[in-house]
Amino acid sequence: MIHRWLFGTAGNTALQPTDTRNQAGAPAYALSPKQTLAQLAMTGCLNSTYYSDAESQLDALLAACFEVDSAFVARAALHARRHGHMKDTPALLCAYLASFNGELLRAIFPRVIDSGRMLRAFVQILRSGRVVRRSLGSLPKRLVQDWLNTCSDAEFIRAMVGQQPSLADVIRMVHPKPLTRERETLFAYALGRPYLPERLPPALQAFEAFKRDASQPVPDLPFQLLTGLPLSPAHWKAIALQCSWTTLRMNLNTFQRHGVFEEGHVANRLAKRLADPALIRRAGAFPYQLLAAQRAATHLPPRLQEALGQALESSVRVVPALPGSLALAVDVSGSMESPVTGHRRGATTSVRCVDVAALFAAALLARNPRAQVLPFAEAVRPWRAAGGDLRQLTESLSALLGGGTAISAPLAQLAAQREPPDLIVLFSDNQSWLDARRPDGTEALAQWQTLKRRNPAARLVCVDLQPYANSQLPERTDVLNVGGFSDAVFERIAEFARGEGSAEHWVERIEAETL
């Protein structure tokens, strides 16, 4: 019998040939250079993942920069910072621009390097010599000097938290000329040099007074500046009541150990802050961060546990109600066990890719209750929503973790239905290998084309949670490859479902960033 894959009818079974191999060694489609840079910028934390290490991510990101124009690099940095809430990759892209397009760096610098943490990351990347230049150079120095002189006192004080480099290291490197006597005093204070106490900002004056006399009110300063002092339970309560929302979320266990929640009115006030949607938006919290906090909160007072649940719901506030019929495919294969932000020595998140995929699917299901949910690994696995909140639904899906990856499995099951859905959203790391059995393309594309014959209007969104530059489905008008794990993913899904944009929609959104 003639080989049907070699001699299929054109337009019927013919598939686009693959042009690369994925990290699992199976055939795949390479993302375009701009999509590659976007994917790496929105998901790359420069840490080791299941299939790649930090070094290869760095090399891939820099290689992608050379494949696109510098304006797109600048726009990708803006998009990754403003919409993806990323830290390391936007700073790295700024360091790249420092070597190749200073004017673009100048244009985006204040919007990307928008905190002391980002400033230190930018400086450290440049001085490492890993991005072409081995020193800051005149323009980056001027930009850093301007930041140090023009940031608010509060932002300067927040920048004093952190090392490698410390803020004092940065000041020594760039030698900023203070524009005011007050800023001259701040520079001297940060460097440990003599200064006039009366010229310090009130918060630092209060800090110095508190160090001399612990009976003074606890100063309103970053949590990390205070924890090295001998603090009483009353001090800890004051710190908890005035710290930032992010500090509160990250240090609930610490506050619990120091008795902060023993008084009911204190616990209630903090719970109200934790659940405040405005504070959550301002903090740019990732949904997975709230999931991690809620999982660790089982020993906290019930009011705080409830507040974390409300915060988790609020963190996915942009979840859309989608038109038409919907299917949600959730990859629960073994590689999805990788921490979503990679392995970091001493700071690896407990939240895995499978948890983020399950959380996003659970959030969409809550907003679109008629959606089908298809957890899959080597095949689709049976699962039924048994009610509950986002965390319960997420953990129910995550519990299915294990096995090999066949991206085609949910598409094949949906293609076999009498009426395939109008929209399929697939959450995965996209590293399919068990279905690598065709010589002419991927099995995922073959199943998608079968589904399209049954429902020509169907659309597919492949959400990739890891920094890999390939997909099981190539760019098409009906397929959107998008990466990330912030709630911006929901916006891209909703726009594509409404028919706004093409397969290049994600890239088009990045190109719309104003320089």
Short mmCIF file of C-alpha atoms in Angstrom, two decimals:
data_model
loop_
_atom_site.label_atom_id
_atom_site.label_comp_id
_atom_site.label_asym_id
_atom_site.label_seq_id
_atom_site.Cartn_x
_atom_site.Cartn_y
_atom_site.Cartn_z
CA MET A 1 0.00 0.00 0.00
CA ILE A 2 1.33 3.44 -0.92
CA HIS A 3 2.74 5.54 1.96
CA ARG A 4 -0.08 7.96 2.83
CA TRP A 5 2.23 10.35 4.73
CA LEU A 6 4.51 10.72 1.70
CA PHE A 7 1.74 10.95 -0.87
CA GLY A 8 -1.16 12.57 0.95
CA THR A 9 -3.58 14.75 -0.98
CA ALA A 10 -2.39 18.35 -1.05
CA GLY A 11 -4.49 20.57 1.20
CA ASN A 12 -5.91 17.54 2.98
CA THR A 13 -3.20 15.66 4.85
CA ALA A 14 -0.08 17.62 3.87
CA LEU A 15 1.61 19.15 6.89
CA GLN A 16 4.15 21.91 7.23
CA PRO A 17 7.53 20.22 7.74
CA THR A 18 9.22 20.73 11.09
CA ASP A 19 12.40 22.78 11.13
CA THR A 20 13.98 22.15 14.52
CA ARG A 21 14.04 19.80 17.49
CA ASN A 22 12.81 20.64 20.94
CA GLN A 23 14.66 20.20 24.21
CA ALA A 24 13.28 16.68 24.50
CA GLY A 25 14.85 15.80 21.12
CA ALA A 26 11.60 15.55 19.15
CA PRO A 27 10.66 17.38 15.94
CA ALA A 28 9.20 20.86 16.47
CA TYR A 29 8.65 24.23 14.84
CA ALA A 30 11.06 27.04 15.63
CA LEU A 31 9.47 30.26 16.78
CA SER A 32 10.24 33.33 14.70
CA PRO A 33 13.11 35.48 16.02
CA LYS A 34 10.70 38.04 17.49
CA GLN A 35 8.52 35.36 19.06
CA THR A 36 11.63 33.71 20.47
CA LEU A 37 12.77 36.92 22.13
CA ALA A 38 9.28 37.54 23.50
CA GLN A 39 9.04 33.98 24.86
CA LEU A 40 12.42 34.15 26.57
CA ALA A 41 11.78 37.64 27.96
CA MET A 42 8.36 36.73 29.39
CA THR A 43 9.28 33.35 30.90
CA GLY A 44 13.05 33.37 31.37
CA CYS A 45 14.24 33.82 34.93
CA LEU A 46 17.81 32.79 34.01
CA ASN A 47 17.59 29.75 36.25
CA SER A 48 17.78 26.05 35.42
CA THR A 49 14.57 24.36 34.26
CA TYR A 50 13.68 20.74 33.47
CA TYR A 51 15.28 20.80 30.02
CA SER A 52 17.78 23.69 30.12
CA ASP A 53 20.22 25.44 32.42
CA ALA A 54 20.76 29.12 33.17
CA GLU A 55 23.77 29.38 30.83
CA SER A 56 21.83 28.12 27.82
CA GLN A 57 18.97 30.53 28.59
CA LEU A 58 21.37 33.45 28.71
CA ASP A 59 22.99 32.42 25.43
CA ALA A 60 19.61 31.93 23.76
CA LEU A 61 18.31 35.31 24.92
CA LEU A 62 21.39 37.18 23.70
CA ALA A 63 21.35 35.28 20.41
CA ALA A 64 17.69 36.27 19.94
CA CYS A 65 18.61 39.93 20.45
CA PHE A 66 21.01 39.76 17.50
CA GLU A 67 18.24 38.31 15.31
CA VAL A 68 15.88 41.28 15.69
CA ASP A 69 16.21 45.05 15.45
CA SER A 70 17.16 47.01 18.56
CA ALA A 71 13.77 48.74 18.68
CA PHE A 72 12.07 45.39 19.21
CA VAL A 73 14.57 44.54 21.96
CA ALA A 74 13.62 47.79 23.70
CA ARG A 75 9.91 47.13 23.29
CA ALA A 76 10.32 43.56 24.57
CA ALA A 77 12.06 44.90 27.68
CA LEU A 78 9.18 47.31 28.29
CA HIS A 79 6.55 44.64 27.73
CA ALA A 80 8.26 42.06 29.93
CA ARG A 81 8.57 44.58 32.76
CA ARG A 82 5.21 46.32 32.50
CA HIS A 83 2.96 43.40 31.59
CA GLY A 84 4.96 40.31 32.54
CA HIS A 85 6.27 41.84 35.80
CA MET A 86 9.63 40.25 35.01
CA LYS A 87 12.87 41.44 36.60
CA ASP A 88 16.00 39.73 35.30
CA THR A 89 15.24 39.59 31.58
CA PRO A 90 14.22 43.27 31.19
CA ALA A 91 17.43 44.30 32.98
CA LEU A 92 19.41 42.02 30.67
CA LEU A 93 17.78 43.52 27.58
CA CYS A 94 18.67 46.99 28.85
CA ALA A 95 22.27 45.84 29.29
CA TYR A 96 22.25 44.65 25.68
CA LEU A 97 21.02 48.05 24.52
CA ALA A 98 23.79 49.70 26.54
CA SER A 99 26.24 48.15 24.06
CA PHE A 100 24.29 48.51 20.83
CA ASN A 101 21.81 51.38 21.01
CA GLY A 102 22.30 53.97 23.70
CA GLU A 103 19.49 56.22 22.49
CA LEU A 104 16.94 53.43 22.86
CA LEU A 105 18.35 52.61 26.28
CA ARG A 106 17.91 56.25 27.28
CA ALA A 107 14.30 56.18 26.02
CA ILE A 108 13.19 53.16 28.05
CA PHE A 109 15.52 53.26 31.06
CA PRO A 110 13.21 55.03 33.57
CA ARG A 111 10.28 52.75 32.68
CA VAL A 112 12.20 49.48 32.90
CA ILE A 113 14.74 50.27 35.61
CA ASP A 114 11.99 51.45 37.92
CA SER A 115 13.25 50.30 41.33
CA GLY A 116 16.45 49.87 43.29
CA ARG A 117 16.28 46.15 42.74
CA MET A 118 16.14 46.66 38.96
CA LEU A 119 18.97 49.21 39.14
CA ARG A 120 21.26 46.80 40.99
CA ALA A 121 20.42 44.02 38.52
CA PHE A 122 21.26 46.27 35.55
CA VAL A 123 24.58 47.32 37.07
CA GLN A 124 25.54 43.77 38.03
CA ILE A 125 24.78 42.43 34.54
CA LEU A 126 26.93 45.13 32.94
CA ARG A 127 29.88 44.72 35.28
CA SER A 128 29.80 40.94 34.88
CA GLY A 129 31.08 41.28 31.31
CA ARG A 130 28.59 38.70 30.03
CA VAL A 131 26.83 41.18 27.70
CA VAL A 132 29.57 42.47 25.39
CA ARG A 133 30.88 45.44 27.40
CA ARG A 134 32.83 44.87 30.62
CA SER A 135 32.12 48.19 32.29
CA LEU A 136 29.22 50.56 32.58
CA GLY A 137 30.48 53.14 30.11
CA SER A 138 29.57 56.82 29.97
CA LEU A 139 25.88 56.67 29.03
CA PRO A 140 24.88 53.88 31.46
CA LYS A 141 26.80 55.71 34.18
CA ARG A 142 24.87 58.90 33.47
CA LEU A 143 21.56 57.03 33.53
CA VAL A 144 22.42 55.40 36.86
CA GLN A 145 23.59 58.75 38.23
CA ASP A 146 20.32 60.35 37.15
CA TRP A 147 18.36 57.57 38.84
CA LEU A 148 20.27 58.04 42.10
CA ASN A 149 19.73 61.80 42.02
CA THR A 150 16.09 61.92 40.92
CA CYS A 151 14.46 58.96 42.69
CA SER A 152 12.38 59.78 45.73
CA ASP A 153 13.84 59.51 49.22
CA ALA A 154 11.57 56.54 49.86
CA GLU A 155 12.77 54.75 46.70
CA PHE A 156 16.39 55.48 47.60
CA ILE A 157 15.87 53.99 51.06
CA ARG A 158 14.20 50.89 49.56
CA ALA A 159 17.21 50.55 47.26
CA MET A 160 19.45 50.23 50.32
CA VAL A 161 18.09 46.71 50.77
CA GLY A 162 20.04 44.10 48.82
CA GLN A 163 23.57 43.07 47.98
CA GLN A 164 25.75 42.02 45.04
CA PRO A 165 25.96 44.87 44.35
CA SER A 166 24.75 46.93 47.26
CA LEU A 167 23.53 50.47 46.74
CA ALA A 168 26.81 51.68 48.24
CA ASP A 169 28.69 49.62 45.62
CA VAL A 170 26.65 51.27 42.86
CA ILE A 171 27.34 54.75 44.22
CA ARG A 172 31.07 54.02 44.37
CA MET A 173 31.02 52.76 40.77
CA VAL A 174 29.25 55.72 39.17
CA HIS A 175 30.33 58.59 41.47
CA PRO A 176 27.11 60.62 41.24
CA LYS A 177 27.39 64.35 41.82
CA PRO A 178 24.60 65.20 44.29
CA LEU A 179 22.20 67.86 43.07
CA THR A 180 21.06 68.90 46.54
CA ARG A 181 22.54 68.97 50.01
CA GLU A 182 19.92 66.48 51.12
CA ARG A 183 20.91 64.01 48.41
CA GLU A 184 24.58 64.55 49.29
CA THR A 185 23.69 63.53 52.84
CA LEU A 186 21.87 60.43 51.61
CA PHE A 187 24.89 59.38 49.55
CA ALA A 188 27.16 59.83 52.56
CA TYR A 189 24.77 57.87 54.78
CA ALA A 190 24.61 54.97 52.32
CA LEU A 191 28.41 54.93 52.04
CA GLY A 192 28.96 55.02 55.80
CA ARG A 193 30.66 58.39 55.66
CA PRO A 194 30.17 61.37 58.00
CA TYR A 195 26.91 63.25 57.42
CA LEU A 196 24.73 65.90 59.02
CA PRO A 197 21.88 64.04 60.79
CA GLU A 198 19.44 66.92 60.42
CA ARG A 199 19.63 66.64 56.61
CA LEU A 200 18.52 63.02 56.57
CA PRO A 201 14.95 62.24 55.47
CA PRO A 202 12.60 62.00 58.49
CA ALA A 203 12.32 58.22 58.11
CA LEU A 204 16.09 57.74 58.48
CA GLN A 205 16.25 60.22 61.35
CA ALA A 206 13.60 58.13 63.07
CA PHE A 207 15.60 54.99 62.25
CA GLU A 208 18.74 56.35 63.88
CA ALA A 209 16.72 57.47 66.91
CA PHE A 210 15.15 54.01 67.16
CA LYS A 211 18.58 52.35 67.08
CA ARG A 212 19.64 54.52 70.00
CA ASP A 213 16.40 54.11 71.95
CA ALA A 214 14.06 51.20 71.21
CA SER A 215 11.24 52.92 73.09
CA GLN A 216 10.89 55.28 70.13
CA PRO A 217 8.18 54.54 67.53
CA VAL A 218 9.16 51.94 64.95
CA PRO A 219 10.21 53.87 61.82
CA ASP A 220 8.32 53.30 58.60
CA LEU A 221 11.15 51.66 56.69
CA PRO A 222 11.69 48.53 54.59
CA PHE A 223 11.28 45.41 56.70
CA GLN A 224 14.81 44.20 55.95
CA LEU A 225 16.47 47.27 57.49
CA LEU A 226 14.81 46.59 60.84
CA THR A 227 15.09 42.84 61.33
CA GLY A 228 18.74 42.96 62.43
CA LEU A 229 17.77 44.96 65.52
CA PRO A 230 16.58 43.51 68.84
CA LEU A 231 12.81 43.75 68.39
CA SER A 232 10.01 43.12 70.86
CA PRO A 233 6.60 41.61 69.96
CA ALA A 234 5.19 45.15 69.94
CA HIS A 235 7.85 46.18 67.44
CA TRP A 236 6.98 43.26 65.18
CA LYS A 237 3.32 44.21 65.22
CA ALA A 238 4.16 47.77 64.26
CA ILE A 239 6.37 46.53 61.41
CA ALA A 240 3.61 44.25 60.10
CA LEU A 241 1.03 47.02 60.21
CA GLN A 242 3.12 49.47 58.19
CA CYS A 243 5.06 47.22 55.78
CA SER A 244 4.25 46.94 52.09
CA TRP A 245 1.71 44.46 50.76
CA THR A 246 4.47 42.36 49.17
CA THR A 247 6.48 42.27 52.40
CA LEU A 248 3.37 41.21 54.29
CA ARG A 249 2.62 38.42 51.80
CA MET A 250 6.20 37.15 51.85
CA ASN A 251 6.67 37.22 55.64
CA LEU A 252 3.46 35.83 57.09
CA ASN A 253 5.32 32.96 58.72
CA THR A 254 7.87 35.34 60.25
CA PHE A 255 5.12 37.52 61.67
CA GLN A 256 3.36 34.44 63.00
CA ARG A 257 6.53 33.31 64.82
CA HIS A 258 6.81 36.70 66.50
CA GLY A 259 3.24 36.71 67.77
CA VAL A 260 1.90 39.41 65.46
CA PHE A 261 -1.43 37.67 64.88
CA GLU A 262 -2.21 36.90 68.52
CA GLU A 263 -4.32 40.02 68.86
CA GLY A 264 -7.53 39.66 66.86
CA HIS A 265 -7.76 43.29 65.77
CA VAL A 266 -4.21 43.16 64.35
CA ALA A 267 -4.95 39.96 62.41
CA ASN A 268 -8.16 41.49 61.05
CA ARG A 269 -6.42 44.66 59.87
CA LEU A 270 -3.70 42.66 58.13
CA ALA A 271 -6.24 40.32 56.56
CA LYS A 272 -8.09 43.30 55.13
CA ARG A 273 -4.86 44.58 53.57
CA LEU A 274 -3.99 41.18 52.12
CA ALA A 275 -7.36 40.95 50.35
CA ASP A 276 -7.37 44.55 49.07
CA PRO A 277 -7.63 44.35 45.24
CA ALA A 278 -6.04 47.79 44.79
CA LEU A 279 -2.97 46.79 46.80
CA ILE A 280 -2.69 43.51 44.90
CA ARG A 281 -2.79 45.35 41.56
CA ARG A 282 -0.23 47.89 42.73
CA ALA A 283 2.12 45.11 43.85
CA GLY A 284 1.92 43.36 40.45
CA ALA A 285 1.51 40.02 42.20
CA PHE A 286 1.70 36.83 40.17
CA PRO A 287 -1.23 34.47 40.75
CA TYR A 288 1.22 31.67 41.55
CA GLN A 289 2.73 33.75 44.37
CA LEU A 290 -0.67 33.94 46.05
CA LEU A 291 -1.14 30.21 45.54
CA ALA A 292 2.20 29.56 47.28
CA ALA A 293 1.28 31.89 50.14
CA GLN A 294 -2.10 30.22 50.59
CA ARG A 295 -0.55 26.76 50.65
CA ALA A 296 1.85 27.86 53.40
CA ALA A 297 -0.89 29.50 55.45
CA THR A 298 -2.54 26.46 56.99
CA HIS A 299 -1.28 27.34 60.49
CA LEU A 300 -2.34 31.01 60.29
CA PRO A 301 -5.56 32.36 61.83
CA PRO A 302 -8.63 31.53 59.72
CA ARG A 303 -9.23 35.19 58.85
CA LEU A 304 -5.81 35.42 57.21
CA GLN A 305 -6.28 32.14 55.38
CA GLU A 306 -9.57 33.44 54.04
CA ALA A 307 -7.91 36.71 52.99
CA LEU A 308 -5.25 34.83 51.01
CA GLY A 309 -8.00 32.93 49.21
CA GLN A 310 -9.66 36.23 48.32
CA ALA A 311 -6.31 37.62 47.18
CA LEU A 312 -5.77 34.60 44.93
CA GLU A 313 -9.16 35.16 43.32
CA SER A 314 -8.36 38.84 42.88
CA SER A 315 -4.96 38.11 41.30
CA VAL A 316 -6.73 36.55 38.31
CA ARG A 317 -9.21 39.42 38.08
CA VAL A 318 -8.81 39.78 34.30
CA VAL A 319 -10.06 36.25 33.56
CA PRO A 320 -12.43 36.68 30.62
CA ALA A 321 -15.75 35.11 29.78
CA LEU A 322 -14.90 33.70 26.35
CA PRO A 323 -17.28 33.46 23.38
CA GLY A 324 -18.35 30.10 22.00
CA SER A 325 -17.42 26.67 23.29
CA LEU A 326 -14.16 26.27 25.19
CA ALA A 327 -11.73 23.47 26.02
CA LEU A 328 -8.82 23.76 28.45
CA ALA A 329 -5.91 21.32 28.02
CA VAL A 330 -3.57 21.08 31.01
CA ASP A 331 -0.18 19.39 30.67
CA VAL A 332 0.41 17.23 33.77
CA SER A 333 3.43 15.32 32.40
CA GLY A 334 6.60 14.81 34.41
CA SER A 335 8.52 17.78 33.01
CA MET A 336 5.82 20.08 34.41
CA GLU A 337 7.24 19.33 37.85
CA SER A 338 9.91 21.99 37.17
CA PRO A 339 9.65 25.13 39.36
CA VAL A 340 7.94 27.76 37.24
CA THR A 341 10.79 30.26 37.72
CA GLY A 342 13.50 27.60 37.62
CA HIS A 343 15.89 26.30 40.24
CA ARG A 344 17.58 29.04 42.27
CA ARG A 345 20.07 28.19 44.97
CA GLY A 346 18.36 28.86 48.30
CA ALA A 347 15.33 30.52 46.71
CA THR A 348 13.53 27.98 44.50
CA THR A 349 9.80 28.51 44.41
CA SER A 350 7.60 25.64 45.56
CA VAL A 351 5.18 26.39 42.72
CA ARG A 352 5.69 24.16 39.69
CA CYS A 353 4.73 24.61 36.06
CA VAL A 354 1.88 22.15 36.57
CA ASP A 355 0.53 24.30 39.41
CA VAL A 356 0.49 27.43 37.24
CA ALA A 357 -1.09 25.57 34.32
CA ALA A 358 -3.74 24.13 36.63
CA LEU A 359 -4.35 27.49 38.31
CA PHE A 360 -4.87 29.27 34.99
CA ALA A 361 -7.19 26.53 33.78
CA ALA A 362 -9.13 26.59 37.06
CA ALA A 363 -9.52 30.36 36.83
CA LEU A 364 -10.84 30.13 33.27
CA LEU A 365 -13.16 27.30 34.29
CA ALA A 366 -14.57 29.41 37.13
CA ARG A 367 -15.41 32.16 34.64
CA ASN A 368 -16.50 29.74 31.90
CA PRO A 369 -18.19 26.87 33.79
CA ARG A 370 -19.22 24.97 30.64
CA ALA A 371 -15.64 24.57 29.48
CA GLN A 372 -14.17 21.10 29.00
CA VAL A 373 -11.01 20.40 30.98
CA LEU A 374 -8.57 17.82 29.60
CA PRO A 375 -5.54 17.03 31.78
CA PHE A 376 -3.03 15.13 29.67
CA ALA A 377 0.41 13.55 29.69
CA GLU A 378 0.89 10.57 27.36
CA ALA A 379 -2.92 10.58 26.98
CA VAL A 380 -5.90 12.52 28.30
CA ARG A 381 -6.65 11.60 31.90
CA PRO A 382 -10.10 11.50 33.43
CA TRP A 383 -10.91 14.42 35.71
CA ARG A 384 -14.09 16.04 36.89
CA ALA A 385 -14.43 19.34 38.70
CA ALA A 386 -15.84 18.57 42.13
CA GLY A 387 -16.48 22.16 43.16
CA GLY A 388 -14.34 24.16 45.52
CA ASP A 389 -12.26 27.30 45.27
CA LEU A 390 -9.37 28.04 42.93
CA ARG A 391 -6.81 26.41 45.17
CA GLN A 392 -8.81 23.18 45.48
CA LEU A 393 -9.40 22.96 41.74
CA THR A 394 -5.73 23.69 41.09
CA GLU A 395 -4.50 21.03 43.47
CA SER A 396 -6.96 18.50 42.08
CA LEU A 397 -5.45 18.96 38.61
CA SER A 398 -1.85 19.14 39.85
CA ALA A 399 -2.29 15.82 41.66
CA LEU A 400 -2.36 14.09 38.26
CA LEU A 401 1.32 14.94 37.63
CA GLY A 402 3.52 12.32 35.96
CA GLY A 403 4.26 10.58 32.69
CA GLY A 404 5.53 11.49 29.22
CA THR A 405 4.27 14.31 27.03
CA ALA A 406 2.01 14.05 23.97
CA ILE A 407 0.66 17.49 23.08
CA SER A 408 -1.45 15.86 20.38
CA ALA A 409 -3.46 13.81 22.91
CA PRO A 410 -6.07 16.43 23.88
CA LEU A 411 -6.31 17.68 20.28
CA ALA A 412 -6.99 14.15 19.06
CA GLN A 413 -9.76 13.67 21.62
CA LEU A 414 -11.36 17.00 20.74
CA ALA A 415 -11.03 16.33 16.99
CA ALA A 416 -12.98 13.10 17.45
CA GLN A 417 -15.96 14.92 18.92
CA ARG A 418 -19.01 15.57 16.78
CA GLU A 419 -18.73 19.31 17.49
CA PRO A 420 -15.17 20.33 18.40
CA PRO A 421 -14.91 23.48 20.52
CA ASP A 422 -14.46 26.96 19.11
CA LEU A 423 -11.45 27.74 21.30
CA ILE A 424 -8.82 25.46 22.85
CA VAL A 425 -6.36 26.86 25.36
CA LEU A 426 -3.41 24.57 26.04
CA PHE A 427 -1.11 25.16 29.02
CA SER A 428 2.22 23.34 28.78
CA ASP A 429 6.00 23.58 28.57
CA ASN A 430 5.48 22.47 24.94
CA GLN A 431 8.14 19.75 25.03
CA SER A 432 6.20 16.94 23.39
CA TRP A 433 8.07 13.74 22.51
CA LEU A 434 5.86 10.65 22.92
CA ASP A 435 3.90 11.51 19.77
CA ALA A 436 6.99 12.13 17.60
CA ARG A 437 6.09 9.49 15.04
CA ARG A 438 5.44 11.37 11.80
CA PRO A 439 8.05 12.16 9.11
CA ASP A 440 6.12 15.11 7.69
CA GLY A 441 5.25 17.32 10.68
CA THR A 442 4.10 17.04 14.26
CA GLU A 443 1.22 14.89 15.36
CA ALA A 444 -0.20 17.92 17.15
CA LEU A 445 -0.49 19.79 13.85
CA ALA A 446 -2.04 16.74 12.17
CA GLN A 447 -4.71 16.50 14.87
CA TRP A 448 -5.32 20.24 14.73
CA GLN A 449 -5.93 20.05 10.99
CA THR A 450 -8.36 17.18 11.54
CA LEU A 451 -10.21 19.25 14.15
CA LYS A 452 -10.30 22.23 11.78
CA ARG A 453 -12.08 20.16 9.13
CA ARG A 454 -14.85 19.58 11.67
CA ASN A 455 -14.89 23.15 12.96
CA PRO A 456 -13.21 25.58 10.53
CA ALA A 457 -13.75 28.47 12.94
CA ALA A 458 -11.78 26.86 15.77
CA ARG A 459 -8.82 28.69 17.31
CA LEU A 460 -5.98 27.40 19.46
CA VAL A 461 -3.89 29.23 22.05
CA CYS A 462 -0.72 27.46 23.21
CA VAL A 463 0.46 29.01 26.47
CA ASP A 464 4.09 28.10 27.09
CA LEU A 465 5.30 28.47 30.68
CA GLN A 466 9.00 27.87 30.06
CA PRO A 467 11.78 29.68 28.15
CA TYR A 468 12.02 27.41 25.11
CA ALA A 469 12.06 28.71 21.54
CA ASN A 470 9.95 26.11 19.75
CA SER A 471 6.40 24.86 19.53
CA GLN A 472 4.45 21.83 18.37
CA LEU A 473 2.32 24.04 16.12
CA PRO A 474 3.74 26.62 13.71
CA GLU A 475 2.55 30.19 13.27
CA ARG A 476 -0.90 30.20 11.65
CA THR A 477 -3.84 32.55 11.56
CA ASP A 478 -5.73 30.17 13.85
CA VAL A 479 -2.90 29.33 16.28
CA LEU A 480 -1.41 31.71 18.84
CA ASN A 481 1.81 30.78 20.63
CA VAL A 482 2.18 32.95 23.72
CA GLY A 483 4.37 32.71 26.81
CA GLY A 484 4.23 33.93 30.38
CA PHE A 485 2.81 33.30 33.82
CA SER A 486 1.37 36.69 34.77
CA ASP A 487 -2.30 37.54 34.41
CA ALA A 488 -1.45 39.30 31.12
CA VAL A 489 -1.86 35.83 29.55
CA PHE A 490 -5.62 36.10 30.05
CA GLU A 491 -5.73 39.36 28.09
CA ARG A 492 -3.95 37.76 25.12
CA ILE A 493 -6.33 34.78 25.21
CA ALA A 494 -9.40 37.02 25.26
CA GLU A 495 -8.17 39.18 22.38
CA PHE A 496 -7.35 36.19 20.20
CA ALA A 497 -10.68 34.53 21.02
CA ARG A 498 -12.46 37.68 19.80
CA GLY A 499 -10.58 37.44 16.52
CA GLU A 500 -8.37 40.43 17.21
CA GLY A 501 -5.02 39.99 15.53
CA SER A 502 -3.30 37.09 13.80
CA ALA A 503 -0.80 34.46 14.80
CA GLU A 504 1.61 37.39 15.20
CA HIS A 505 -0.76 39.04 17.68
CA TRP A 506 1.61 38.68 20.64
CA VAL A 507 4.47 40.21 18.68
CA GLU A 508 2.14 42.96 17.44
CA ARG A 509 1.25 43.87 21.02
CA ILE A 510 4.92 44.15 21.91
CA GLU A 511 5.59 46.26 18.81
CA ALA A 512 2.82 48.61 19.94
CA GLU A 513 4.83 49.59 23.04
CA THR A 514 5.74 53.28 22.88
CA LEU A 515 9.44 54.04 22.96
#
